[in-house]
mmCIF file of C-alpha atoms in Angstrom:
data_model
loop_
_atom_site.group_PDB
_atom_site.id
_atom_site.type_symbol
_atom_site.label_atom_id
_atom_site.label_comp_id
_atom_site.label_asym_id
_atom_site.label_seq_id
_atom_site.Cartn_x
_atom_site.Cartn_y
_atom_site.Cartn_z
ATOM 1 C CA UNK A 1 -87.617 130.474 -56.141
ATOM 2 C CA UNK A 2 -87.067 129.170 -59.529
ATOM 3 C CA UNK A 3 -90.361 126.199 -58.641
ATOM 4 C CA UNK A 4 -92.389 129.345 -57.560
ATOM 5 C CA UNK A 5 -91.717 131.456 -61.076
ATOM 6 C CA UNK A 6 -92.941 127.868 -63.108
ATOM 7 C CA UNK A 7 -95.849 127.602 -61.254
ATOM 8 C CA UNK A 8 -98.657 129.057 -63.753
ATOM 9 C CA UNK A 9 -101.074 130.156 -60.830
ATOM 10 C CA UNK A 10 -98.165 132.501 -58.698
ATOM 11 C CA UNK A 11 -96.835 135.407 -60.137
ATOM 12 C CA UNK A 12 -93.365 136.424 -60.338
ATOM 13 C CA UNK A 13 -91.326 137.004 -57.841
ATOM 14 C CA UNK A 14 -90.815 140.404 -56.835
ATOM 15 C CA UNK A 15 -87.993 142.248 -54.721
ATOM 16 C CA UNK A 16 -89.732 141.823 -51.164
ATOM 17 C CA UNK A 17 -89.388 138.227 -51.767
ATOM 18 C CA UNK A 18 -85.621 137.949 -50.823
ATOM 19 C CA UNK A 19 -83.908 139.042 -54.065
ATOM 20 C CA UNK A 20 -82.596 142.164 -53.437
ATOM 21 C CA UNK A 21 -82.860 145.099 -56.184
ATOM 22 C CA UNK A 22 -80.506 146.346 -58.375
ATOM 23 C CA UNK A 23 -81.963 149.658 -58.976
ATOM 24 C CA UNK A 24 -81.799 152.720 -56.686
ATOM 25 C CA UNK A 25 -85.310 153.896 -55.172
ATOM 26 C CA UNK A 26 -86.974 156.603 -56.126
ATOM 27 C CA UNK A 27 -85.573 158.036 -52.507
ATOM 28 C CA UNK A 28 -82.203 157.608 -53.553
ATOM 29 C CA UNK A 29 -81.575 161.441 -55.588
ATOM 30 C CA UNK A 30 -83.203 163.976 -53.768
ATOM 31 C CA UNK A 31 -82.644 166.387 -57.416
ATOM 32 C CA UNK A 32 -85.445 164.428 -59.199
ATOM 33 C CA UNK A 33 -88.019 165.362 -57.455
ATOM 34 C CA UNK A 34 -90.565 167.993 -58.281
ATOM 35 C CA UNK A 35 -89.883 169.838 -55.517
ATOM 36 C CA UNK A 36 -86.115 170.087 -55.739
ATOM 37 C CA UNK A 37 -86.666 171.169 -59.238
ATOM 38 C CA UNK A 38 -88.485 173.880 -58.384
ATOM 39 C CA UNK A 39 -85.955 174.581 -55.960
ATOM 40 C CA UNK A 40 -82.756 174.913 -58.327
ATOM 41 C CA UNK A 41 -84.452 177.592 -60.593
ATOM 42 C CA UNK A 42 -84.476 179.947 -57.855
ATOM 43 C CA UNK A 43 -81.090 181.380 -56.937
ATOM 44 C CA UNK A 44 -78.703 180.316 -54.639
ATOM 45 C CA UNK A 45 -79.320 182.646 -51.719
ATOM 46 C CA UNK A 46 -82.721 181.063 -51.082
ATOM 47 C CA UNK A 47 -81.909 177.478 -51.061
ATOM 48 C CA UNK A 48 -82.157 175.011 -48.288
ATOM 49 C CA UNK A 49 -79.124 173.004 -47.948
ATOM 50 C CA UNK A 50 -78.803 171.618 -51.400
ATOM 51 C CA UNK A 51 -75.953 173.424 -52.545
ATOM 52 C CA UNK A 52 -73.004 171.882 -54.347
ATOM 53 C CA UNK A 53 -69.478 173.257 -54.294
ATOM 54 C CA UNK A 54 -69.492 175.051 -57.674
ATOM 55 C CA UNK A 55 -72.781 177.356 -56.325
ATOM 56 C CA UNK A 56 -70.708 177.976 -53.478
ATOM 57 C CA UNK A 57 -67.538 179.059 -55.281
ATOM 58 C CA UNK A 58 -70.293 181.290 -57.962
ATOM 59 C CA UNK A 59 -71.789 182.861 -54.759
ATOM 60 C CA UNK A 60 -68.533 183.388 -52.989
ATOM 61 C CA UNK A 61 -67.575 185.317 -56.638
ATOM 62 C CA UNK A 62 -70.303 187.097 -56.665
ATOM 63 C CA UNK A 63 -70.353 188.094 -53.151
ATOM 64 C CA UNK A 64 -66.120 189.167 -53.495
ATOM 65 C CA UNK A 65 -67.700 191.847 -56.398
ATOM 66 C CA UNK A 66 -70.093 193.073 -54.645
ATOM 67 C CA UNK A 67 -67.389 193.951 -51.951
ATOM 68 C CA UNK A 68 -68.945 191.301 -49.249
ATOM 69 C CA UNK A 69 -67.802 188.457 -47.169
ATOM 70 C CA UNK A 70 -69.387 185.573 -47.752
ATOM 71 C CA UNK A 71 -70.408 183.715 -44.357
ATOM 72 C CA UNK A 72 -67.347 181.559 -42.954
ATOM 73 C CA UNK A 73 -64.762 183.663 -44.641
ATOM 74 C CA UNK A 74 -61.542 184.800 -43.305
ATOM 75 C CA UNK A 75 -60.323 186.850 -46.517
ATOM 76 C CA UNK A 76 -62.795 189.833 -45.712
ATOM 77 C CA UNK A 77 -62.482 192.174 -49.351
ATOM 78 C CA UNK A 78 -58.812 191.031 -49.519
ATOM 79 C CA UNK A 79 -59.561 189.111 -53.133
ATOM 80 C CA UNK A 80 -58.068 191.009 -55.426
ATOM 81 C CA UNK A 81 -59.482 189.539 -59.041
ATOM 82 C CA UNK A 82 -57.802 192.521 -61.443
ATOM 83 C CA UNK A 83 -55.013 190.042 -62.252
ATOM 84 C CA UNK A 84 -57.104 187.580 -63.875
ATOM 85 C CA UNK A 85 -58.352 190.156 -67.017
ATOM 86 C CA UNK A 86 -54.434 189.763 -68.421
ATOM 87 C CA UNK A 87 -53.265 186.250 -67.617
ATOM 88 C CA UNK A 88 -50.170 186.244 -69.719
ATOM 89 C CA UNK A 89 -49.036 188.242 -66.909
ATOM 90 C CA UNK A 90 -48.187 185.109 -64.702
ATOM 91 C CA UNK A 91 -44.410 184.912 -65.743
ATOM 92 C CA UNK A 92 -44.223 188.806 -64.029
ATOM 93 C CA UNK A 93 -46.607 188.789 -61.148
ATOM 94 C CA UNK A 94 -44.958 191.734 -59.123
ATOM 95 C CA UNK A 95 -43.492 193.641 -61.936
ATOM 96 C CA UNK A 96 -46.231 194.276 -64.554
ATOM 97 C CA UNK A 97 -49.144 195.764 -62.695
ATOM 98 C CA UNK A 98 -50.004 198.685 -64.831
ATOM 99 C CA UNK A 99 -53.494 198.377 -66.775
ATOM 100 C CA UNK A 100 -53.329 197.859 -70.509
ATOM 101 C CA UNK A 101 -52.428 195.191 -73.150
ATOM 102 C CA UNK A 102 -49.005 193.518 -72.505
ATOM 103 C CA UNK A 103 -46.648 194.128 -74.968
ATOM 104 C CA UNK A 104 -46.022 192.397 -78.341
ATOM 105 C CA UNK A 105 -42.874 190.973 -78.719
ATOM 106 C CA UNK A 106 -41.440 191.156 -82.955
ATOM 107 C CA UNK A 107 -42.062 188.544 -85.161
ATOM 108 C CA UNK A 108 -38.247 186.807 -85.818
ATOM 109 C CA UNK A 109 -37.455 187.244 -89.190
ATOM 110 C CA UNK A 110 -38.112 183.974 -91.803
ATOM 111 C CA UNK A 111 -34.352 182.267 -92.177
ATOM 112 C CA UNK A 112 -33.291 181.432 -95.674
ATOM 113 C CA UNK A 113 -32.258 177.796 -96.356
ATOM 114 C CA UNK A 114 -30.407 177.888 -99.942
ATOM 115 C CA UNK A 115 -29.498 174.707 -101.707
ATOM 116 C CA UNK A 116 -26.124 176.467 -101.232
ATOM 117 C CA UNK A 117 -26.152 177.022 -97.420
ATOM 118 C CA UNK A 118 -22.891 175.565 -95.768
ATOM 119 C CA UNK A 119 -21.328 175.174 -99.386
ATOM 120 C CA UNK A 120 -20.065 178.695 -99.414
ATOM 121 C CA UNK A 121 -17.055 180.776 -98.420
ATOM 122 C CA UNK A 122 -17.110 184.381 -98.700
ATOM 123 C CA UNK A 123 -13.552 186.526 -100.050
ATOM 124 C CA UNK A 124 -12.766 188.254 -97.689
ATOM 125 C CA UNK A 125 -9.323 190.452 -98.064
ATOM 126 C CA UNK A 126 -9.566 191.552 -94.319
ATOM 127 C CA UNK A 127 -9.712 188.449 -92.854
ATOM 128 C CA UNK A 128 -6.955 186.893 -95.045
ATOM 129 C CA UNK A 129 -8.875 184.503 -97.426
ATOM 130 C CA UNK A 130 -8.144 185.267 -100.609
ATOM 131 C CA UNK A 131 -9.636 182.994 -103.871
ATOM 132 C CA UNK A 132 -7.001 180.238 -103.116
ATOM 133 C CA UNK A 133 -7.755 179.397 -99.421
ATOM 134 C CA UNK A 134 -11.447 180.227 -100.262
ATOM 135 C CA UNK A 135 -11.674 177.233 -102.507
ATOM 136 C CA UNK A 136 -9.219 175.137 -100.270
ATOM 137 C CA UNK A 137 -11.641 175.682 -97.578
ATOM 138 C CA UNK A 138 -14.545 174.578 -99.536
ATOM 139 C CA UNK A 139 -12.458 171.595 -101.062
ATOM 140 C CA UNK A 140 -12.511 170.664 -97.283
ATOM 141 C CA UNK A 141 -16.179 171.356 -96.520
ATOM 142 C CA UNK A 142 -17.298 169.111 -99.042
ATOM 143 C CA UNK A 143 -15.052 166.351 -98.557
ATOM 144 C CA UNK A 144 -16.338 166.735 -94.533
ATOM 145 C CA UNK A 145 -19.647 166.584 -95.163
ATOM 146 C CA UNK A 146 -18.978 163.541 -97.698
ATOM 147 C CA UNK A 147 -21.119 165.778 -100.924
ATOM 148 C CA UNK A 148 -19.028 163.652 -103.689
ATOM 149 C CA UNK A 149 -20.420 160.751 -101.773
ATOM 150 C CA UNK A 150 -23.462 161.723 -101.706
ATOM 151 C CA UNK A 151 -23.350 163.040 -105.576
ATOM 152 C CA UNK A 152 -22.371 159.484 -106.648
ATOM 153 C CA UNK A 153 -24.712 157.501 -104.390
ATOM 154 C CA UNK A 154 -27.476 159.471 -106.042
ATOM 155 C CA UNK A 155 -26.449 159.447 -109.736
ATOM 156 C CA UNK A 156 -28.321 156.001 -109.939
ATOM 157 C CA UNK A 157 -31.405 154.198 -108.630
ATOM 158 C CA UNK A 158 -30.510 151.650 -106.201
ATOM 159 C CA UNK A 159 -33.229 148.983 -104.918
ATOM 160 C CA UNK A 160 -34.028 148.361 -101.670
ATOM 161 C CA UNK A 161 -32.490 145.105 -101.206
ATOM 162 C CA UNK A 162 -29.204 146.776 -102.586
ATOM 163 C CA UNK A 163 -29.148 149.709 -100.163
ATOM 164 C CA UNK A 164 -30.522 147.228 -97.226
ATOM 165 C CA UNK A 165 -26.923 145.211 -98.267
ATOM 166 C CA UNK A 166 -24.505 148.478 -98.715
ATOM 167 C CA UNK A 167 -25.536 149.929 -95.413
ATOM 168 C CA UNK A 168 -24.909 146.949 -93.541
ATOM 169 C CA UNK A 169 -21.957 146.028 -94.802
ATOM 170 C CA UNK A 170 -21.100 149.820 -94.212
ATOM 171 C CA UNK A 171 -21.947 149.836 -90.844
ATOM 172 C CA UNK A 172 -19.994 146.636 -90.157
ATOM 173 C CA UNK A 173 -16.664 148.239 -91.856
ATOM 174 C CA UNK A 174 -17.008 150.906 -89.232
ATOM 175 C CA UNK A 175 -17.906 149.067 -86.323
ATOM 176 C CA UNK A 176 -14.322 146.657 -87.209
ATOM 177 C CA UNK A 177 -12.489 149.947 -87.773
ATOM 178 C CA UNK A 178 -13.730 151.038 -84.263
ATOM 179 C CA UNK A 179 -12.449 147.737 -82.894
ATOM 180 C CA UNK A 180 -9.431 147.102 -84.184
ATOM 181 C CA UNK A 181 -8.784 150.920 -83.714
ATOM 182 C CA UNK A 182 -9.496 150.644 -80.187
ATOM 183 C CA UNK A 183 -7.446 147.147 -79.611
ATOM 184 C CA UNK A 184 -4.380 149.029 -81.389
ATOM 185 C CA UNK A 185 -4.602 151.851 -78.438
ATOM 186 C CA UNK A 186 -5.014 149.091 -76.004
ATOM 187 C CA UNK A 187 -2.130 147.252 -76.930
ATOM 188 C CA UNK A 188 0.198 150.459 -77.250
ATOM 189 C CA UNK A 189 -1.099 151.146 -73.556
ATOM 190 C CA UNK A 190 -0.094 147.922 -72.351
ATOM 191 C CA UNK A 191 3.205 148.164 -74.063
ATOM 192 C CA UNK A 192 4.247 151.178 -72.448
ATOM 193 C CA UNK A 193 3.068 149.932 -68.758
ATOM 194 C CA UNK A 194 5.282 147.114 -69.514
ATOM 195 C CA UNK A 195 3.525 144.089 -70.668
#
């Protein structure tokens, strides 16, 4: 093949000559024709065989409205398409069959997030917390949620490499107080079964 293409006096080689083509015939898509252009303007009713699925499901709609059966249908005028104008109706599909708008639920309220929220404890005489236990309680609020900590670690810029450093050797503290809590326990518990 390759001695026939050099030779000046032959011309190329074309696809009847044993190399098979890679493009599809102008056969191969019946929609590019002319005539089958002509064909998809008109509508659906009057076409001859070339339908695709989504003219068949338009026709079928169209047919349900008018109130007939489209051919090879065993529905009859069962469809009933008044559900799909309110969609938000899903959740309630037997319930909520009345016409109209659904109904609009209130808009929650906007919660307020103070710089003071969870440092606070009302007085209240009723309830038995009086000034004293008030600021016991908060005493104890602020010592749970570590806020003198926090007030200290913040007082001062601390570089990354510094923090990187205190919060390791922070977490490794905890994880040996975890431990050697934890070995205590199991030592007590293999004291008392007699060890």
């Amino acid at each position: 093949m390759l001695d026939k293409t050099l030779d000046m006096d032959k011309s190329t080689p074309t696809s009847s000559q044993g190399r098979p083509s890679h493009f599809a015939s102008r056969n191969a898509q019946e929609e590019n024709k002319p005539e089958s252009r002509k064909e998809s303007n008109e509508p659906s009713s009057q076409r001859k065989g070339n339908d695709n699925s989504i003219s068949d499901l338009l026709a079928a709609f169209s047919n349900y409205r008018q109130g007939q059966a489209p051919r090879g249908s065993t529905l009859g005028n069962k469809m009933d398409t008044s559900k799909l104008a309110y969609p938000g109706n899903y959740l309630d599909p037997m319930g909520n069959t009345r016409g109209g708008a659904p109904e609009q639920l209130p808009l929650p309220l906007p919660v307020r997030l103070g710089p003071n929220l969870g440092r606070t404890v009302k007085v209240n005489p009723t309830r038995n917390i009086d000034v004293g236990r008030a600021f016991r309680q908060l005493d104890i609020m602020c010592n749970r949620n570590r806020v003198r900590a926090d007030f200290n670690r913040q007082r001062f810029h601390e570089r990354p490499g510094l923090m990187r450093k205190r919060l390791k050797r922070e977490r490794w503290r905890r994880h040996f107080k975890e431990g050697f809590k934890g070995m205590v326990a199991l030592v007590r518990k293999m004291k008392k079964q007699g060890w």
